[in-house]
mmCIF file of C-alpha atoms in Angstrom:
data_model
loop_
_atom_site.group_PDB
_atom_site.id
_atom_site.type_symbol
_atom_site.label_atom_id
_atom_site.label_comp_id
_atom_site.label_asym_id
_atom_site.label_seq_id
_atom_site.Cartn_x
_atom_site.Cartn_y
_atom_site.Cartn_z
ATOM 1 C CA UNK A 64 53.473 -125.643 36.880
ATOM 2 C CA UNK A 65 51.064 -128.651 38.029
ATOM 3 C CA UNK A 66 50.310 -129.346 33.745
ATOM 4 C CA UNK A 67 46.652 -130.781 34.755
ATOM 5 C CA UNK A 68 45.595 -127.499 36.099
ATOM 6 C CA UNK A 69 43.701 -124.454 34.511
ATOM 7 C CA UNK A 70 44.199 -121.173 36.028
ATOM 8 C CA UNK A 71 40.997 -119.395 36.641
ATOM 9 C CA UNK A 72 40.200 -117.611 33.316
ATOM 10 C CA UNK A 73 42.805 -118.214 31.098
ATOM 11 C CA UNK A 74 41.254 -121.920 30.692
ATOM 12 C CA UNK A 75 37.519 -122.882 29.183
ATOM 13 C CA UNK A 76 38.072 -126.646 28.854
ATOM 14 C CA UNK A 77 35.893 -128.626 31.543
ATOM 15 C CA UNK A 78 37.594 -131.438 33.420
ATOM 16 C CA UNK A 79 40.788 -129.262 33.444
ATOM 17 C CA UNK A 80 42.052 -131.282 30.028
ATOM 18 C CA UNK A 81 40.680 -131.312 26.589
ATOM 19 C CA UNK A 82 41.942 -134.950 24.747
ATOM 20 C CA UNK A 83 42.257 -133.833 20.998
ATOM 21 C CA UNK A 84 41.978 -136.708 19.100
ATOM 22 C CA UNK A 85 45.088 -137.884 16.726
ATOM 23 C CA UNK A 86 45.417 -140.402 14.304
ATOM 24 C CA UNK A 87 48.989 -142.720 12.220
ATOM 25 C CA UNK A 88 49.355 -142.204 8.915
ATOM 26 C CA UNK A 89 51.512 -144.627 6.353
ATOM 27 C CA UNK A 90 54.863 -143.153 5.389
ATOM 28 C CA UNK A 91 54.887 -140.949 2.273
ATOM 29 C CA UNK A 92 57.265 -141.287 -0.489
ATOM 30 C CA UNK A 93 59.707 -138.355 -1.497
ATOM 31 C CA UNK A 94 61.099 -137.425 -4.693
ATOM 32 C CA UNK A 95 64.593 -136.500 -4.698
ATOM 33 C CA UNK A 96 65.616 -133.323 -6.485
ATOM 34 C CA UNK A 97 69.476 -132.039 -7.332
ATOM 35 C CA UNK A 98 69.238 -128.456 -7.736
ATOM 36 C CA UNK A 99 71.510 -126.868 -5.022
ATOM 37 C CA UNK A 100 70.987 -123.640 -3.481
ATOM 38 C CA UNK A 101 72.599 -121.269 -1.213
ATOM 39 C CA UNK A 102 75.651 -119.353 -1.078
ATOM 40 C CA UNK A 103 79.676 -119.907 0.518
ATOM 41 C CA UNK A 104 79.423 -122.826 2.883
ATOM 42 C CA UNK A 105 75.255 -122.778 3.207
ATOM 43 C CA UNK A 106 74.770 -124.779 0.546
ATOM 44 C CA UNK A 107 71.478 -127.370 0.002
ATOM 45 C CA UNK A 108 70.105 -130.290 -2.213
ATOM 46 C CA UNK A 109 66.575 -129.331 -2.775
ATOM 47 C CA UNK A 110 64.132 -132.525 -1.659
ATOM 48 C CA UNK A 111 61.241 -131.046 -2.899
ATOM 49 C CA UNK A 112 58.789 -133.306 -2.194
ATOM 50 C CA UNK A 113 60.048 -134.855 1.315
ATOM 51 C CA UNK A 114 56.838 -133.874 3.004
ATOM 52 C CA UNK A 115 54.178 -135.326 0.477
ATOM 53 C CA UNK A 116 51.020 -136.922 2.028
ATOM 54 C CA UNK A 117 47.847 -138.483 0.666
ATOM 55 C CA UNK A 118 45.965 -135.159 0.547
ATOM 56 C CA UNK A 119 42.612 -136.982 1.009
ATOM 57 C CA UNK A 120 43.676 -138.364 3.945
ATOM 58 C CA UNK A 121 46.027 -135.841 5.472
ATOM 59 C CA UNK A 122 45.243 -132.277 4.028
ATOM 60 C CA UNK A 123 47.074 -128.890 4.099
ATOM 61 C CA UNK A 124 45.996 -125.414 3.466
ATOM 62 C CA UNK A 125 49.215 -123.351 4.804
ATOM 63 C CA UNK A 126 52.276 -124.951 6.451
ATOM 64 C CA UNK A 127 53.101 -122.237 8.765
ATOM 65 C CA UNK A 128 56.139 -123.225 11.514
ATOM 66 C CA UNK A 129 57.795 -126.238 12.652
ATOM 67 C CA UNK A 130 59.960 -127.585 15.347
ATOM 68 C CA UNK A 131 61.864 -129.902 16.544
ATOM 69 C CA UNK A 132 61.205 -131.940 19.701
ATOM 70 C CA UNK A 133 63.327 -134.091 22.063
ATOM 71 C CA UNK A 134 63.421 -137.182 20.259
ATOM 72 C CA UNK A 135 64.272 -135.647 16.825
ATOM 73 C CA UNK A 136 60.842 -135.364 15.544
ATOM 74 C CA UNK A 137 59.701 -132.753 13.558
ATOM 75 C CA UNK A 138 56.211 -131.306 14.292
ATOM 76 C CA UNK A 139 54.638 -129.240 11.810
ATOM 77 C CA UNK A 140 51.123 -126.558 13.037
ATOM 78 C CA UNK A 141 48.918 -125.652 9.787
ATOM 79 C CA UNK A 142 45.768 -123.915 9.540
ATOM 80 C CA UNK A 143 43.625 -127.363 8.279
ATOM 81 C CA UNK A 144 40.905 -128.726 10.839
ATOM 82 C CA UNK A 145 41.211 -132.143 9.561
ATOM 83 C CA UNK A 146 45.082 -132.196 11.112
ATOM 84 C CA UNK A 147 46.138 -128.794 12.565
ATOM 85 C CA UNK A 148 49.394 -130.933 13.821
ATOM 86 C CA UNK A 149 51.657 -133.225 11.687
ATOM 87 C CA UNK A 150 55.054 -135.337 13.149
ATOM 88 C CA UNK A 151 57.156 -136.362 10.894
ATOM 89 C CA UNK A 152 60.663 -138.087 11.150
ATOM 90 C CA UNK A 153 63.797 -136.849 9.240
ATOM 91 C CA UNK A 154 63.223 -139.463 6.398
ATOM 92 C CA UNK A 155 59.323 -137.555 5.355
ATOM 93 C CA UNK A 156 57.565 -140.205 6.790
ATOM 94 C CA UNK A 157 54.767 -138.589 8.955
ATOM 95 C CA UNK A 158 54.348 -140.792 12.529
ATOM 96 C CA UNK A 159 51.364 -138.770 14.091
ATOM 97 C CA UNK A 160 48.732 -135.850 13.387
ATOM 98 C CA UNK A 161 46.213 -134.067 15.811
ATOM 99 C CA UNK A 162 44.656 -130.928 16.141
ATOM 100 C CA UNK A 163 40.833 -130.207 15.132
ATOM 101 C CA UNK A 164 40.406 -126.840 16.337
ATOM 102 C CA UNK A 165 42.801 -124.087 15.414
ATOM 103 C CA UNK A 166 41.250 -122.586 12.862
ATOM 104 C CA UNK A 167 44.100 -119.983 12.462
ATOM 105 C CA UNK A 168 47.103 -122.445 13.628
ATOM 106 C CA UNK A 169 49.758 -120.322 12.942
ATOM 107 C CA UNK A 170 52.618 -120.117 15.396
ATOM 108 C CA UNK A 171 54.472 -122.839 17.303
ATOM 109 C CA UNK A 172 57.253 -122.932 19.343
ATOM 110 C CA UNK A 173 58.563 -125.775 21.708
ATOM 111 C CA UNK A 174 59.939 -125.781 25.561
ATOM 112 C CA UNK A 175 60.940 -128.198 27.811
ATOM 113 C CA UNK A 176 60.802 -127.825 31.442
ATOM 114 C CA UNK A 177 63.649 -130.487 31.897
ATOM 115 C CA UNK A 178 61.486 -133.310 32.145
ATOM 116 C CA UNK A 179 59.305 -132.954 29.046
ATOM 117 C CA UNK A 180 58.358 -131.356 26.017
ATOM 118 C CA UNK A 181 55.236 -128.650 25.791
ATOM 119 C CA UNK A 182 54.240 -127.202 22.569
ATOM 120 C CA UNK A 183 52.448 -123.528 22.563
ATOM 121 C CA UNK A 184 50.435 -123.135 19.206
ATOM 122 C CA UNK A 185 49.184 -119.461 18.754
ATOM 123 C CA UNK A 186 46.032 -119.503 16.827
ATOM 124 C CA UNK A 187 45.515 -116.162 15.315
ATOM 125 C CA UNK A 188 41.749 -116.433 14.507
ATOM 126 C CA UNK A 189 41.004 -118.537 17.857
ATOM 127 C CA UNK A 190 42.654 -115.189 19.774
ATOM 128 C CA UNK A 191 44.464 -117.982 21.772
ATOM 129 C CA UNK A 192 47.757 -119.440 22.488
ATOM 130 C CA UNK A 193 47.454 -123.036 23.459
ATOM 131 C CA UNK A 194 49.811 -125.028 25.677
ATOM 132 C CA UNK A 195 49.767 -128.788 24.643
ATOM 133 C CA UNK A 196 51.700 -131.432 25.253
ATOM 134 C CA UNK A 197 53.077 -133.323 22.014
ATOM 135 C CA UNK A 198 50.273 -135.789 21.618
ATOM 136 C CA UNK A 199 47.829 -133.012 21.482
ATOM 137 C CA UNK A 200 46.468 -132.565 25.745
ATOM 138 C CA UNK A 201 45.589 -128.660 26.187
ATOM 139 C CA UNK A 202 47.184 -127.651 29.592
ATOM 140 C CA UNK A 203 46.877 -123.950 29.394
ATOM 141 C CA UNK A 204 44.598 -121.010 27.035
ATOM 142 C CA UNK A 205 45.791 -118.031 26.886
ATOM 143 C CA UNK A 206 42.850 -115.657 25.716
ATOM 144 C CA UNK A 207 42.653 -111.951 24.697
ATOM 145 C CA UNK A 208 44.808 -109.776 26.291
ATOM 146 C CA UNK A 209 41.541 -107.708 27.867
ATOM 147 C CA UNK A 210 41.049 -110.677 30.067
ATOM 148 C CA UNK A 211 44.474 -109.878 32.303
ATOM 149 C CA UNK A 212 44.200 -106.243 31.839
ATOM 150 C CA UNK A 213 46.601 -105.670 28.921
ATOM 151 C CA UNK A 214 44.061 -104.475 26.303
ATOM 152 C CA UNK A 215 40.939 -102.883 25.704
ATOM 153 C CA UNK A 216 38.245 -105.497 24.759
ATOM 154 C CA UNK A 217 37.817 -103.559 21.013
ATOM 155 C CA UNK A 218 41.509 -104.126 20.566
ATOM 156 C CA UNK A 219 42.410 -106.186 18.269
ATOM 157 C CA UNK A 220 44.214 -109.268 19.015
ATOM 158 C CA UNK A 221 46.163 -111.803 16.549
ATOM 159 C CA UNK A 222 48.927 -113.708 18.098
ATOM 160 C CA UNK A 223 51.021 -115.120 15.664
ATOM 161 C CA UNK A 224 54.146 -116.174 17.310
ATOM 162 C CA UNK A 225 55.565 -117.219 20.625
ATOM 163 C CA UNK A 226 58.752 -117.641 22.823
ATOM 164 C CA UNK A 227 59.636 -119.181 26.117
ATOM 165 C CA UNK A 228 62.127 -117.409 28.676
ATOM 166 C CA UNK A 229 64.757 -119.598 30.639
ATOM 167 C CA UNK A 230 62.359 -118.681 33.852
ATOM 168 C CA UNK A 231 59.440 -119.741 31.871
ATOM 169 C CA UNK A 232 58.167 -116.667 30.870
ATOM 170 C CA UNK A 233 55.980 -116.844 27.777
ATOM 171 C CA UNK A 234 56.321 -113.874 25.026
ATOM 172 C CA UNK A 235 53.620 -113.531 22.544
ATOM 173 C CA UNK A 236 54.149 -111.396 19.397
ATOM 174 C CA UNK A 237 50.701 -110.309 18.349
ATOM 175 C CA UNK A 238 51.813 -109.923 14.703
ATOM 176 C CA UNK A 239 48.360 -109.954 12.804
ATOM 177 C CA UNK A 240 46.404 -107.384 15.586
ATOM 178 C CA UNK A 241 48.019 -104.263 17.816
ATOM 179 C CA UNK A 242 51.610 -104.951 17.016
ATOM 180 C CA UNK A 243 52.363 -105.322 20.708
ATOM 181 C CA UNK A 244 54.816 -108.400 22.151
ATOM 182 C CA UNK A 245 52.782 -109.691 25.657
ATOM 183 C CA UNK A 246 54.915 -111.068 28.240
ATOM 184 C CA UNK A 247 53.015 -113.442 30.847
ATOM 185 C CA UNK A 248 54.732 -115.590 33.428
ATOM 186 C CA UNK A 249 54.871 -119.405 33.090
ATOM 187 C CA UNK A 250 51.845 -119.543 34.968
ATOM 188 C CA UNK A 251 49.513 -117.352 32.835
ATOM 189 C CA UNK A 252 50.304 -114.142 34.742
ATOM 190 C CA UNK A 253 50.651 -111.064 32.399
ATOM 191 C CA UNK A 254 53.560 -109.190 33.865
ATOM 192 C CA UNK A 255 53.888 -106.431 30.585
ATOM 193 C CA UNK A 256 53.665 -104.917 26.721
ATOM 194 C CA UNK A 257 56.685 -104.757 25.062
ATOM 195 C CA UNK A 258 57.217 -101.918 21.882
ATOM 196 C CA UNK A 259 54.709 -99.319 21.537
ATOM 197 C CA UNK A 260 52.168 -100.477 18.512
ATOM 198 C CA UNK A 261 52.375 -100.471 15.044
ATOM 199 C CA UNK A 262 54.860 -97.788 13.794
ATOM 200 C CA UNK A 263 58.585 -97.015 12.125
ATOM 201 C CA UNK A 264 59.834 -95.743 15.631
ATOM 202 C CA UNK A 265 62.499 -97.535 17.480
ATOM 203 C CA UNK A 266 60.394 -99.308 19.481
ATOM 204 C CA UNK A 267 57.877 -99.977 17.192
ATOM 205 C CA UNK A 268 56.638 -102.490 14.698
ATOM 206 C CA UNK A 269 55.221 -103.100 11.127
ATOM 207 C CA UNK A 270 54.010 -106.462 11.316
ATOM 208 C CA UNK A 271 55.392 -108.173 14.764
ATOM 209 C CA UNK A 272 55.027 -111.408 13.086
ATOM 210 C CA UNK A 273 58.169 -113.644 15.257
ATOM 211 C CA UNK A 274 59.429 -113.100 18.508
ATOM 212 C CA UNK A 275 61.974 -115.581 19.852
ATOM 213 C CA UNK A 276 65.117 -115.891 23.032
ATOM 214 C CA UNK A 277 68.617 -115.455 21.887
ATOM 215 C CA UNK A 278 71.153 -117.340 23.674
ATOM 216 C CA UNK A 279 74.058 -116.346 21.581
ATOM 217 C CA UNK A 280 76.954 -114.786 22.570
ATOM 218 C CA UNK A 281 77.926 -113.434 26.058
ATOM 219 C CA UNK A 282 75.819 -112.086 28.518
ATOM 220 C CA UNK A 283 72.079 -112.071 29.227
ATOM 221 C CA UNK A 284 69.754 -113.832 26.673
ATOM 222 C CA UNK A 285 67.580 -111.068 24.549
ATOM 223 C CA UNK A 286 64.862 -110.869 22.435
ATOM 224 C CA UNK A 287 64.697 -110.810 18.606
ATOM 225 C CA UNK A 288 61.409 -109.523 17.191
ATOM 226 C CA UNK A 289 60.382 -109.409 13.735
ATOM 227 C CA UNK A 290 59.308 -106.168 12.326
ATOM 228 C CA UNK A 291 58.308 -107.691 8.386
ATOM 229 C CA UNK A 292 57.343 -105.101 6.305
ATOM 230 C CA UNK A 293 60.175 -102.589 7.752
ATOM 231 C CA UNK A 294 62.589 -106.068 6.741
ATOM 232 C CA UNK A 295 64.016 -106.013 10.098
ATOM 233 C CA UNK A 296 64.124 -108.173 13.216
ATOM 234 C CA UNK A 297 64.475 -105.411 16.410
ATOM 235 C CA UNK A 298 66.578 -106.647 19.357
ATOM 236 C CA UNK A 299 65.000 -106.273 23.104
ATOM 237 C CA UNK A 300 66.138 -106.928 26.875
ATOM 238 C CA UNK A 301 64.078 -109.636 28.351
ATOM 239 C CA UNK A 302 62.505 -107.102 30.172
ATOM 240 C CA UNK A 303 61.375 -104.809 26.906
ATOM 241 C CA UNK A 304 64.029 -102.648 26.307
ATOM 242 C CA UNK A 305 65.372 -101.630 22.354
ATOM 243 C CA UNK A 306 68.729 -102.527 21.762
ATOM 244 C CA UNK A 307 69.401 -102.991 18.084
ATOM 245 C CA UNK A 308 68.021 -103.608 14.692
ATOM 246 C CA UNK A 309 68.811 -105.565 11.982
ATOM 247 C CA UNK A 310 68.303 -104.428 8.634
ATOM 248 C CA UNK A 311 67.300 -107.097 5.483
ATOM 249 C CA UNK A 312 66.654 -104.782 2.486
ATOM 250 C CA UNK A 313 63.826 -106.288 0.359
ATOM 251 C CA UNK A 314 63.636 -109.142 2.647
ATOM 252 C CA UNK A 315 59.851 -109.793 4.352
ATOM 253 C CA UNK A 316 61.268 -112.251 7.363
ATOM 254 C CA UNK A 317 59.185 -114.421 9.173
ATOM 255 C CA UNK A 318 60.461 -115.606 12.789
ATOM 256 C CA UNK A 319 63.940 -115.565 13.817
ATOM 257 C CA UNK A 320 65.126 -119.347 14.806
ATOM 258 C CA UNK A 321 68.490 -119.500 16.294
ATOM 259 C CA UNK A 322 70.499 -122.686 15.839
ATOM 260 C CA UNK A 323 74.361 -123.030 17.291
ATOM 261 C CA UNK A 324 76.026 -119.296 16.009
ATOM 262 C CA UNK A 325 73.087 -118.483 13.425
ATOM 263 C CA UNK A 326 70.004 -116.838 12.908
ATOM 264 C CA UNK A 327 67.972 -118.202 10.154
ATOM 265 C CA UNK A 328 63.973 -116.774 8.651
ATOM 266 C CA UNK A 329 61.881 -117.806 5.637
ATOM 267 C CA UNK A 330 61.751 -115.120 3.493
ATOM 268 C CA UNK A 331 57.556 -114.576 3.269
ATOM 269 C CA UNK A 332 58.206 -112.471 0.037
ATOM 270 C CA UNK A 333 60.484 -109.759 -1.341
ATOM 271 C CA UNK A 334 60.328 -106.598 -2.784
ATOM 272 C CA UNK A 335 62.573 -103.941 -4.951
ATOM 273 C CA UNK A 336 60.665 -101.542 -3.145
ATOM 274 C CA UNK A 337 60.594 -99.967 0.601
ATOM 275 C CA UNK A 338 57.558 -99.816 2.756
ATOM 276 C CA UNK A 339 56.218 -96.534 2.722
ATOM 277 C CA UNK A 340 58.077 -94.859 5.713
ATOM 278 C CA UNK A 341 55.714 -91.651 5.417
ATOM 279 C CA UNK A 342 52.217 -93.742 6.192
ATOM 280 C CA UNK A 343 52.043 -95.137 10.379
ATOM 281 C CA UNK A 344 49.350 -98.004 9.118
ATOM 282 C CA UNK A 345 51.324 -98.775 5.920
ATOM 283 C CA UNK A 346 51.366 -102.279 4.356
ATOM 284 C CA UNK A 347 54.559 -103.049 1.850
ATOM 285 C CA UNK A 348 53.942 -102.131 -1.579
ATOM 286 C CA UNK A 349 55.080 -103.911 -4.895
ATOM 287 C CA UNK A 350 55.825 -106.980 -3.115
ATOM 288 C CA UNK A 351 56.465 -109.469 -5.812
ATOM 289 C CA UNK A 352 54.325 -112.536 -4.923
ATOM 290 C CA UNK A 353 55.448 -115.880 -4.680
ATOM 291 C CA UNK A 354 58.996 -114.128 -4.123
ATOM 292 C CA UNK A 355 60.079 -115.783 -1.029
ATOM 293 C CA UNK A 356 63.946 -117.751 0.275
ATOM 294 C CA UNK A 357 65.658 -118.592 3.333
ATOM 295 C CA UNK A 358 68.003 -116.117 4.343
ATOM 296 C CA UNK A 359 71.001 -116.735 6.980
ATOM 297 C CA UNK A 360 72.849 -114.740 9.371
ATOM 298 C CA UNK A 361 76.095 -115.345 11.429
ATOM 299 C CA UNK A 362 76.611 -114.853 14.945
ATOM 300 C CA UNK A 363 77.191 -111.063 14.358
ATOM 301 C CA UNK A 364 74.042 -110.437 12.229
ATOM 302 C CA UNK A 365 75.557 -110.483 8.663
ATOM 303 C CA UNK A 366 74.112 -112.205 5.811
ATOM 304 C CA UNK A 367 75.913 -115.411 5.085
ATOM 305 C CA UNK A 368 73.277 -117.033 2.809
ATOM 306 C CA UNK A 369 69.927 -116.853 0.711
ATOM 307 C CA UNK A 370 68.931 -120.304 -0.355
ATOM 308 C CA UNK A 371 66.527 -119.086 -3.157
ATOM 309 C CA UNK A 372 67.328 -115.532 -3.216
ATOM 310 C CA UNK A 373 70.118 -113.562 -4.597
ATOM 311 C CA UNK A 374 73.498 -113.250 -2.894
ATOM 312 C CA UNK A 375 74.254 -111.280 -0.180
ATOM 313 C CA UNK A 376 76.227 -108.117 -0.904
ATOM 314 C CA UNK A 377 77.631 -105.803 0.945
ATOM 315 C CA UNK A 378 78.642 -101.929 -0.099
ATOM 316 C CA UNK A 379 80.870 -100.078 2.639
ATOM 317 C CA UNK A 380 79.395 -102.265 5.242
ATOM 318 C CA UNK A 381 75.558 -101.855 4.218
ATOM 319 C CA UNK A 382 73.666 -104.700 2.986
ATOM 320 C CA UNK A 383 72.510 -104.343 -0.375
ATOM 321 C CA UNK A 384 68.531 -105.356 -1.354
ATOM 322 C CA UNK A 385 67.690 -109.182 -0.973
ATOM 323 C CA UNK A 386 65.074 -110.406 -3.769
ATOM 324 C CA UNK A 387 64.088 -113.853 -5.139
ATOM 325 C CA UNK A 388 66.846 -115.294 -7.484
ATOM 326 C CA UNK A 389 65.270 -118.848 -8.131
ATOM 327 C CA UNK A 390 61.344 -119.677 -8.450
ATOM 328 C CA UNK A 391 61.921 -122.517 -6.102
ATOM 329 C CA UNK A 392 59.358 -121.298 -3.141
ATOM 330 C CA UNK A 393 56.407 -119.226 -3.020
ATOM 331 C CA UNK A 394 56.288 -118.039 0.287
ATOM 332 C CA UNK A 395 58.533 -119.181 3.014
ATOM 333 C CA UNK A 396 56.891 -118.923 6.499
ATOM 334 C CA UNK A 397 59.335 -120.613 8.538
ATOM 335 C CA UNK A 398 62.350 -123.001 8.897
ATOM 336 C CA UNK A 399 63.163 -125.535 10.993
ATOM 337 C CA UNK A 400 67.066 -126.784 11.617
ATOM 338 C CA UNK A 401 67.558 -130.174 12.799
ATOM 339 C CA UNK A 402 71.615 -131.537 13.986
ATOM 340 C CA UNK A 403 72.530 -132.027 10.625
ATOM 341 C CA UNK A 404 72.347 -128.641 9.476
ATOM 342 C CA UNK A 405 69.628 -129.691 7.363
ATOM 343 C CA UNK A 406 66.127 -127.329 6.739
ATOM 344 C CA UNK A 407 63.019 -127.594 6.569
ATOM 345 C CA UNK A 408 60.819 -124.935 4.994
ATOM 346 C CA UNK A 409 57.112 -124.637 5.535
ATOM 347 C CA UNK A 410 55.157 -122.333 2.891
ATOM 348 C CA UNK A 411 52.348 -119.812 3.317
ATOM 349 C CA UNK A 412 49.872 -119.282 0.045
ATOM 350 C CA UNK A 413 51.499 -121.992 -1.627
ATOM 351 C CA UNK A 414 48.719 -124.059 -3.342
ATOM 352 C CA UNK A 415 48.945 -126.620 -0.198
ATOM 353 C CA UNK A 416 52.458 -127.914 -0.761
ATOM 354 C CA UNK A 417 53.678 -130.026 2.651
ATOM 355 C CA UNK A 418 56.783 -129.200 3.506
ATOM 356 C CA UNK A 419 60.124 -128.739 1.410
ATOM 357 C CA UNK A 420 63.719 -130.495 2.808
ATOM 358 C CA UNK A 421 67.095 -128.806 2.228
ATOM 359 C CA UNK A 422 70.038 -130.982 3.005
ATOM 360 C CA UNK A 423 73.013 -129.574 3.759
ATOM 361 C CA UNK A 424 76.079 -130.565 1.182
#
């Protein structure tokens, strides 16, 4: 796709190209913490304060996702107008922040063509999904699904994560609105709605907060998509299909992120309870607040490891409930891996704390 051109009304920016400024910022200093978490061989030195910025300076209000580019940077998408965007290296020290705009920055995930990175940030209150390059150029809007003829104009619309297809497709989950996972060619071309709303059937979703591509194993690549307050990602064809679910018992899971054989999700919050199964436009009840972990999976969807959370059980093959063990986190929106097997956790609700390091030991 030519990057430097709109395509008809999926863009508003004149000139074909907004520039968003960005600004440097010194490098912070972490503390260093010892506590280790996790379970078997996903074990982790808490670095709780890797992420630490001058807050008058560079501000946070939620630390929603991160990834990693190309050239080993991290890059972080918050909800703060002063600095939607923050790039840090592996040592905490940040090298670049941008983004003035997103007033509901919430999702990001990164693709690159061969050539070059692109960033797609889904802003959930903007009712957008924004293609950028890394130093902040808009190259693509994608706007409400009424404009392509997916939704009604009254229907609510809150995209909150993205994925990219090895063709280029673009998936949206729109977690926050319908419940629906939008699948538009690289282009801007809305080809189909994946799942049928909000709901506890197969093919269905309560709270369709992550989507992302699985490469693992053999075969075609397929789509995990979270359904949170059911604890369960749901397992689709590229082409919207159910194959599978994957129960987490007490576990409210963010985004899948695959990296080599495993599946990792911050742990939003958890509960002792179930959602109530009875009620279509349930919420979770009981959810303990500031309850959240990371929790792992291997290659064939069993729980390996909760860094934060209890240990993962298993009774004749079922997984037993997941809850909180240690008040380490508050709520754990995402998790980013980098070659190291270390994480990085980013935090929703969490009195603007930057983000937390876990180095692998």
């Amino acid at each position: 796709m030519n990057r430097k051109q709109f395509l008809g009304t999926t863009v508003k920016a004149a000139a074909g190209i907004l520039a968003v400024p960005h600004f440097h910022i010194l490098k912070s200093k972490p503390k260093m913490y010892d506590t280790i978490i996790g379970h078997g061989d996903f074990k982790y030195k808490v670095h709780k304060s890797w992420g630490d910025l001058d807050r008058k300076i560079t501000p946070v209000k939620n630390c929603h996702e991160m990834v990693m580019d190309s050239k080993g940077r991290l890059i972080m998408v918050g909800d703060n107008t002063r600095n939607n965007i923050l790039i840090y290296d592996k040592s905490g020290k940040l090298l670049d922040s941008w983004g003035v705009r997103y007033k509901g920055g919430h999702g990001l995930s990164l693709w690159n063509d061969g050539s070059e990175d692109f960033l797609f940030i889904c802003d959930s209150k903007g009712q957008s999904v924004i293609k950028t390059t890394t130093d902040g150029r808009e190259l693509m809007i994608l706007e409400h699904p009424s404009k392509y003829g997916a939704y009604d104009k009254k229907d609510a619309y809150k995209p909150t994560e993205s994925a990219i297809a090895p063709n280029g497709d673009i998936y949206i989950a729109d977690g926050y609105g319908s419940n629906y996972v939008l699948q538009f060619t690289k282009d801007g071309e809305f080809i189909r709605k994946i799942g049928s709303g909000r709901g506890i059937g197969q093919d269905q979703f309560q709270t369709a907060h992550g989507v992302c591509i699985d490469y693992r194993g053999k075969g075609n690549p397929t789509l995990l998509i979270t359904s949170r307050a059911a604890n369960c990602f749901k397992r689709f064809t590229l082409d919207g299909k159910y194959i599978e679910q994957i129960d987490l018992p007490g576990a409210f899971v963010c985004r899948p992120v695959i990296h080599n054989d495993n599946l990792y999700s911050g742990v939003c919050w958890s509960s002792e309870h179930d959602y109530m199964e009875g009620n279509q436009n349930t919420h979770p009840i009981r959810t303990n607040p500031k309850s959240g972990f990371v929790t792992i999976l291997d290659e064939n969807g069993k729980v390996v490891s909760n860094p934060g959370g209890t240990k993962p059980k298993y009774k004749k093959g079922k997984l037993q409930r997941m809850v909180q063990e240690e008040p380490i986190f508050n709520h754990c929106h995402d998790v980013c891996i980098d070659a190291d097997e270390n994480l990085y956790v980013c935090q929703w609700n969490a009195n603007k704390t930057y983000p937390i390091k876990l180095e692998r030991v």
